[in-house]
């Protein structure tokens, strides 16, 4: 199938700028995919995977680009950048949402909040794409109560190693769903859509901050380790130095 998005081969004009822009932090991997595809839709992902299979390349997928090690950027590979795929679809009756991997958590929750009064336990940090967050486990907002991101994954659409677009859930292709719940960059498919559970948005959000001198750090952390399991599930606690 012909690509709707652009493909940039190594050595061509904009290749290097696009390669570097695919990693959010300043430390760029010293790895160079043979080609980068700026996918417009799932059929572009199909075409990219089939090209990789034809040429014997590995496949990396980039959602939000927040991997500290830039694991999506590989040598002898094709890099599929999903940033242009930004679909969100919500079924208010079942509270199941279908969402693209490159959608950022705060953008997803903005739609859930403003249009449906719902919430998903997305990542705490700003700008985190749902793809890496869910596939790597995903400890996020209210995860003590609702579970991590991967525990709320009930299905996904993906392109397998043969370049076929398939659906995986508990009843079909269930090995892909099992692997997606923590497989991270080693997941053996290119996810193009997640089907996730969402929850009624809490009526209130409260935040409290306490500042202690560094001299009492050992005492404070010992106390916190002893009592934090007694906190209610809806309460999150973080210690920052």
mmCIF file of C-alpha atoms in Angstrom:
data_model
loop_
_atom_site.group_PDB
_atom_site.id
_atom_site.type_symbol
_atom_site.label_atom_id
_atom_site.label_comp_id
_atom_site.label_asym_id
_atom_site.label_seq_id
_atom_site.Cartn_x
_atom_site.Cartn_y
_atom_site.Cartn_z
ATOM 1 C CA UNK A 1 0.000 0.000 0.000
ATOM 2 C CA UNK A 2 1.162 3.525 -0.760
ATOM 3 C CA UNK A 3 2.138 5.671 2.207
ATOM 4 C CA UNK A 4 -0.063 8.663 2.986
ATOM 5 C CA UNK A 5 2.563 10.032 5.366
ATOM 6 C CA UNK A 6 6.158 10.899 4.524
ATOM 7 C CA UNK A 7 9.094 8.496 4.600
ATOM 8 C CA UNK A 8 12.592 9.876 5.169
ATOM 9 C CA UNK A 9 15.564 7.652 4.364
ATOM 10 C CA UNK A 10 18.881 7.901 6.177
ATOM 11 C CA UNK A 11 21.100 10.538 4.606
ATOM 12 C CA UNK A 12 18.291 12.564 3.096
ATOM 13 C CA UNK A 13 17.653 16.245 3.843
ATOM 14 C CA UNK A 14 15.319 16.320 6.866
ATOM 15 C CA UNK A 15 16.171 12.859 8.176
ATOM 16 C CA UNK A 16 18.527 13.928 10.975
ATOM 17 C CA UNK A 17 16.264 16.690 12.303
ATOM 18 C CA UNK A 18 13.324 14.281 12.408
ATOM 19 C CA UNK A 19 15.430 11.559 14.053
ATOM 20 C CA UNK A 20 16.502 13.918 16.829
ATOM 21 C CA UNK A 21 13.036 15.427 17.276
ATOM 22 C CA UNK A 22 11.706 11.930 17.939
ATOM 23 C CA UNK A 23 13.422 11.891 21.365
ATOM 24 C CA UNK A 24 12.162 14.465 23.850
ATOM 25 C CA UNK A 25 15.318 14.915 25.949
ATOM 26 C CA UNK A 26 18.673 16.399 24.959
ATOM 27 C CA UNK A 27 20.580 13.107 24.973
ATOM 28 C CA UNK A 28 19.985 11.654 21.502
ATOM 29 C CA UNK A 29 20.839 7.969 20.887
ATOM 30 C CA UNK A 30 23.832 7.267 18.680
ATOM 31 C CA UNK A 31 21.625 4.974 16.594
ATOM 32 C CA UNK A 32 20.353 5.579 13.073
ATOM 33 C CA UNK A 33 17.275 3.887 11.567
ATOM 34 C CA UNK A 34 17.432 3.242 7.846
ATOM 35 C CA UNK A 35 14.143 5.091 7.398
ATOM 36 C CA UNK A 36 11.623 7.097 9.421
ATOM 37 C CA UNK A 37 7.917 7.007 8.577
ATOM 38 C CA UNK A 38 5.621 9.825 9.729
ATOM 39 C CA UNK A 39 2.480 7.707 9.785
ATOM 40 C CA UNK A 40 -0.919 9.250 9.068
ATOM 41 C CA UNK A 41 -3.021 6.184 9.912
ATOM 42 C CA UNK A 42 -2.841 2.466 10.647
ATOM 43 C CA UNK A 43 -2.488 1.599 6.967
ATOM 44 C CA UNK A 44 0.772 3.569 6.946
ATOM 45 C CA UNK A 45 1.941 1.399 9.853
ATOM 46 C CA UNK A 46 1.007 -1.707 7.848
ATOM 47 C CA UNK A 47 3.001 -0.434 4.862
ATOM 48 C CA UNK A 48 6.011 0.429 7.056
ATOM 49 C CA UNK A 49 6.091 -2.989 8.743
ATOM 50 C CA UNK A 50 5.828 -4.739 5.371
ATOM 51 C CA UNK A 51 8.705 -2.639 4.037
ATOM 52 C CA UNK A 52 10.790 -3.566 7.091
ATOM 53 C CA UNK A 53 10.022 -7.246 6.566
ATOM 54 C CA UNK A 54 10.959 -6.989 2.894
ATOM 55 C CA UNK A 55 14.316 -5.367 3.655
ATOM 56 C CA UNK A 56 15.187 -7.329 6.795
ATOM 57 C CA UNK A 57 14.938 -4.326 9.135
ATOM 58 C CA UNK A 58 13.802 -4.219 12.741
ATOM 59 C CA UNK A 59 10.868 -2.004 13.716
ATOM 60 C CA UNK A 60 10.668 0.750 16.314
ATOM 61 C CA UNK A 61 7.543 2.749 17.143
ATOM 62 C CA UNK A 62 7.545 6.225 18.631
ATOM 63 C CA UNK A 63 4.510 7.490 20.581
ATOM 64 C CA UNK A 64 5.443 10.404 22.849
ATOM 65 C CA UNK A 65 9.207 9.951 22.563
ATOM 66 C CA UNK A 66 9.764 10.059 26.344
ATOM 67 C CA UNK A 67 11.920 6.934 26.576
ATOM 68 C CA UNK A 68 15.003 7.935 28.579
ATOM 69 C CA UNK A 69 17.174 5.641 26.453
ATOM 70 C CA UNK A 70 15.392 6.328 23.149
ATOM 71 C CA UNK A 71 14.626 2.620 22.767
ATOM 72 C CA UNK A 72 12.432 3.284 19.726
ATOM 73 C CA UNK A 73 15.477 4.554 17.788
ATOM 74 C CA UNK A 74 17.300 1.471 16.460
ATOM 75 C CA UNK A 75 20.018 0.672 13.953
ATOM 76 C CA UNK A 76 19.123 -1.438 10.893
ATOM 77 C CA UNK A 77 15.487 -0.574 11.488
ATOM 78 C CA UNK A 78 12.534 1.464 10.375
ATOM 79 C CA UNK A 79 11.216 4.003 12.878
ATOM 80 C CA UNK A 80 7.449 4.501 12.758
ATOM 81 C CA UNK A 81 6.582 7.869 14.270
ATOM 82 C CA UNK A 82 2.928 7.814 15.370
ATOM 83 C CA UNK A 83 2.733 11.464 16.471
ATOM 84 C CA UNK A 84 0.242 12.424 13.728
ATOM 85 C CA UNK A 85 -2.235 9.744 14.814
ATOM 86 C CA UNK A 86 -4.373 11.440 17.485
ATOM 87 C CA UNK A 87 -7.704 9.604 17.552
ATOM 88 C CA UNK A 88 -9.863 9.467 20.700
ATOM 89 C CA UNK A 89 -13.242 7.714 20.794
ATOM 90 C CA UNK A 90 -15.230 7.181 23.996
ATOM 91 C CA UNK A 91 -18.271 4.998 24.660
ATOM 92 C CA UNK A 92 -19.972 6.624 27.681
ATOM 93 C CA UNK A 93 -22.189 3.563 28.267
ATOM 94 C CA UNK A 94 -19.318 1.094 28.746
ATOM 95 C CA UNK A 95 -16.692 3.736 29.715
ATOM 96 C CA UNK A 96 -14.333 2.061 27.241
ATOM 97 C CA UNK A 97 -12.184 4.456 25.226
ATOM 98 C CA UNK A 98 -10.271 3.792 22.012
ATOM 99 C CA UNK A 99 -7.187 5.960 21.791
ATOM 100 C CA UNK A 100 -4.064 6.279 19.630
ATOM 101 C CA UNK A 101 -0.685 5.527 21.290
ATOM 102 C CA UNK A 102 0.702 9.007 20.544
ATOM 103 C CA UNK A 103 -2.116 10.816 22.383
ATOM 104 C CA UNK A 104 -0.671 12.427 25.493
ATOM 105 C CA UNK A 105 -2.198 11.581 28.840
ATOM 106 C CA UNK A 106 -3.271 15.121 29.701
ATOM 107 C CA UNK A 107 -4.932 15.556 26.278
ATOM 108 C CA UNK A 108 -6.797 12.279 26.741
ATOM 109 C CA UNK A 109 -7.968 13.274 30.206
ATOM 110 C CA UNK A 110 -9.044 16.713 28.971
ATOM 111 C CA UNK A 111 -11.454 15.055 26.513
ATOM 112 C CA UNK A 112 -12.619 12.586 29.164
ATOM 113 C CA UNK A 113 -13.161 15.357 31.727
ATOM 114 C CA UNK A 114 -14.849 17.961 29.547
ATOM 115 C CA UNK A 115 -17.023 15.700 27.409
ATOM 116 C CA UNK A 116 -17.783 12.693 29.605
ATOM 117 C CA UNK A 117 -16.902 13.388 33.257
ATOM 118 C CA UNK A 118 -14.429 10.501 33.178
ATOM 119 C CA UNK A 119 -10.733 9.948 33.945
ATOM 120 C CA UNK A 120 -7.900 7.575 33.052
ATOM 121 C CA UNK A 121 -4.843 6.931 35.283
ATOM 122 C CA UNK A 122 -2.378 8.510 32.834
ATOM 123 C CA UNK A 123 1.238 9.445 33.589
ATOM 124 C CA UNK A 124 2.108 12.056 36.184
ATOM 125 C CA UNK A 125 4.574 13.918 33.950
ATOM 126 C CA UNK A 126 3.413 16.326 31.258
ATOM 127 C CA UNK A 127 3.709 15.148 27.664
ATOM 128 C CA UNK A 128 3.778 11.385 28.232
ATOM 129 C CA UNK A 129 2.312 9.473 25.264
ATOM 130 C CA UNK A 130 -0.042 6.641 26.129
ATOM 131 C CA UNK A 131 1.883 4.110 24.011
ATOM 132 C CA UNK A 132 5.047 3.850 26.069
ATOM 133 C CA UNK A 133 3.138 4.515 29.288
ATOM 134 C CA UNK A 134 0.737 1.583 28.883
ATOM 135 C CA UNK A 135 3.168 -0.862 27.277
ATOM 136 C CA UNK A 136 5.758 -0.267 30.012
ATOM 137 C CA UNK A 137 3.260 -0.776 32.848
ATOM 138 C CA UNK A 138 2.159 2.754 33.548
ATOM 139 C CA UNK A 139 2.061 4.002 37.154
ATOM 140 C CA UNK A 140 -0.111 7.102 36.953
ATOM 141 C CA UNK A 141 -2.717 9.265 38.653
ATOM 142 C CA UNK A 142 -4.811 7.272 41.134
ATOM 143 C CA UNK A 143 -3.094 4.006 40.187
ATOM 144 C CA UNK A 144 -3.226 2.806 43.798
ATOM 145 C CA UNK A 145 -7.009 2.702 43.432
ATOM 146 C CA UNK A 146 -7.491 1.940 39.718
ATOM 147 C CA UNK A 147 -4.327 -0.007 38.973
ATOM 148 C CA UNK A 148 -1.537 0.856 36.528
ATOM 149 C CA UNK A 149 -2.209 1.767 32.922
ATOM 150 C CA UNK A 150 -1.580 -1.757 31.640
ATOM 151 C CA UNK A 151 -4.155 -3.222 34.055
ATOM 152 C CA UNK A 152 -6.793 -1.047 32.384
ATOM 153 C CA UNK A 153 -5.971 -2.282 28.880
ATOM 154 C CA UNK A 154 -8.788 -4.535 27.666
ATOM 155 C CA UNK A 155 -7.783 -4.750 24.012
ATOM 156 C CA UNK A 156 -5.621 -3.262 21.302
ATOM 157 C CA UNK A 157 -5.342 -3.012 17.535
ATOM 158 C CA UNK A 158 -1.856 -3.745 16.238
ATOM 159 C CA UNK A 159 0.191 -4.624 13.198
ATOM 160 C CA UNK A 160 1.922 -7.970 13.646
ATOM 161 C CA UNK A 161 5.296 -9.056 12.262
ATOM 162 C CA UNK A 162 3.662 -10.206 9.008
ATOM 163 C CA UNK A 163 2.245 -6.732 8.406
ATOM 164 C CA UNK A 164 -1.342 -7.708 9.256
ATOM 165 C CA UNK A 165 -3.681 -5.368 11.142
ATOM 166 C CA UNK A 166 -5.310 -7.456 13.892
ATOM 167 C CA UNK A 167 -7.289 -6.976 17.098
ATOM 168 C CA UNK A 168 -6.281 -8.542 20.409
ATOM 169 C CA UNK A 169 -8.371 -8.987 23.540
ATOM 170 C CA UNK A 170 -9.148 -11.751 26.046
ATOM 171 C CA UNK A 171 -11.015 -13.762 23.387
ATOM 172 C CA UNK A 172 -8.828 -13.381 20.293
ATOM 173 C CA UNK A 173 -5.075 -13.094 19.841
ATOM 174 C CA UNK A 174 -4.914 -12.995 23.634
ATOM 175 C CA UNK A 175 -1.146 -13.591 23.703
ATOM 176 C CA UNK A 176 -0.696 -10.093 22.258
ATOM 177 C CA UNK A 177 -2.853 -8.579 25.010
ATOM 178 C CA UNK A 178 -0.868 -10.482 27.648
ATOM 179 C CA UNK A 179 2.434 -9.241 26.199
ATOM 180 C CA UNK A 180 1.197 -5.659 25.846
ATOM 181 C CA UNK A 181 0.680 -5.437 29.611
ATOM 182 C CA UNK A 182 4.318 -4.669 30.356
ATOM 183 C CA UNK A 183 6.151 -5.722 27.188
ATOM 184 C CA UNK A 184 7.472 -2.203 26.620
ATOM 185 C CA UNK A 185 9.816 -1.735 23.650
ATOM 186 C CA UNK A 186 10.084 -5.536 23.383
ATOM 187 C CA UNK A 187 6.408 -5.897 22.472
ATOM 188 C CA UNK A 188 6.146 -8.025 19.319
ATOM 189 C CA UNK A 189 3.715 -5.805 17.438
ATOM 190 C CA UNK A 190 3.186 -2.176 16.445
ATOM 191 C CA UNK A 191 0.231 -0.936 18.505
ATOM 192 C CA UNK A 192 -2.012 1.539 16.672
ATOM 193 C CA UNK A 193 -5.009 1.776 19.036
ATOM 194 C CA UNK A 194 -5.619 0.968 22.704
ATOM 195 C CA UNK A 195 -8.980 -0.010 24.189
ATOM 196 C CA UNK A 196 -8.911 1.083 27.839
ATOM 197 C CA UNK A 197 -11.182 1.302 30.853
ATOM 198 C CA UNK A 198 -11.956 4.761 32.212
ATOM 199 C CA UNK A 199 -13.526 5.805 35.517
ATOM 200 C CA UNK A 200 -15.942 8.429 36.840
ATOM 201 C CA UNK A 201 -13.890 11.503 37.598
ATOM 202 C CA UNK A 202 -13.485 12.127 41.361
ATOM 203 C CA UNK A 203 -15.505 15.037 42.674
ATOM 204 C CA UNK A 204 -12.425 16.749 44.103
ATOM 205 C CA UNK A 205 -8.646 16.711 43.826
ATOM 206 C CA UNK A 206 -6.552 17.899 46.753
ATOM 207 C CA UNK A 207 -2.826 18.449 47.076
ATOM 208 C CA UNK A 208 -0.715 19.022 50.172
ATOM 209 C CA UNK A 209 3.034 19.661 50.356
ATOM 210 C CA UNK A 210 5.304 19.451 53.399
ATOM 211 C CA UNK A 211 8.922 20.592 53.468
ATOM 212 C CA UNK A 212 11.482 19.103 55.870
ATOM 213 C CA UNK A 213 15.185 19.847 56.407
ATOM 214 C CA UNK A 214 17.612 17.385 54.831
ATOM 215 C CA UNK A 215 18.934 16.433 58.267
ATOM 216 C CA UNK A 216 15.760 14.470 59.068
ATOM 217 C CA UNK A 217 15.607 12.595 55.745
ATOM 218 C CA UNK A 218 16.472 9.192 57.227
ATOM 219 C CA UNK A 219 13.905 9.540 60.000
ATOM 220 C CA UNK A 220 11.246 10.822 57.618
ATOM 221 C CA UNK A 221 11.720 8.054 55.031
ATOM 222 C CA UNK A 222 11.743 5.374 57.722
ATOM 223 C CA UNK A 223 8.444 6.700 59.060
ATOM 224 C CA UNK A 224 6.940 6.975 55.582
ATOM 225 C CA UNK A 225 7.924 3.421 54.681
ATOM 226 C CA UNK A 226 6.237 2.155 57.840
ATOM 227 C CA UNK A 227 2.916 3.965 57.454
ATOM 228 C CA UNK A 228 2.250 4.459 53.736
ATOM 229 C CA UNK A 229 0.436 1.137 53.306
ATOM 230 C CA UNK A 230 -2.138 2.329 55.824
ATOM 231 C CA UNK A 231 -3.088 5.319 53.677
ATOM 232 C CA UNK A 232 -6.416 5.063 51.796
ATOM 233 C CA UNK A 233 -6.131 3.792 48.220
ATOM 234 C CA UNK A 234 -7.135 7.140 46.740
ATOM 235 C CA UNK A 235 -4.186 8.873 48.442
ATOM 236 C CA UNK A 236 -0.811 9.132 46.695
ATOM 237 C CA UNK A 237 2.382 9.982 48.517
ATOM 238 C CA UNK A 238 5.727 11.020 47.007
ATOM 239 C CA UNK A 239 9.025 11.940 48.658
ATOM 240 C CA UNK A 240 11.211 14.265 46.584
ATOM 241 C CA UNK A 241 14.747 15.340 47.479
#
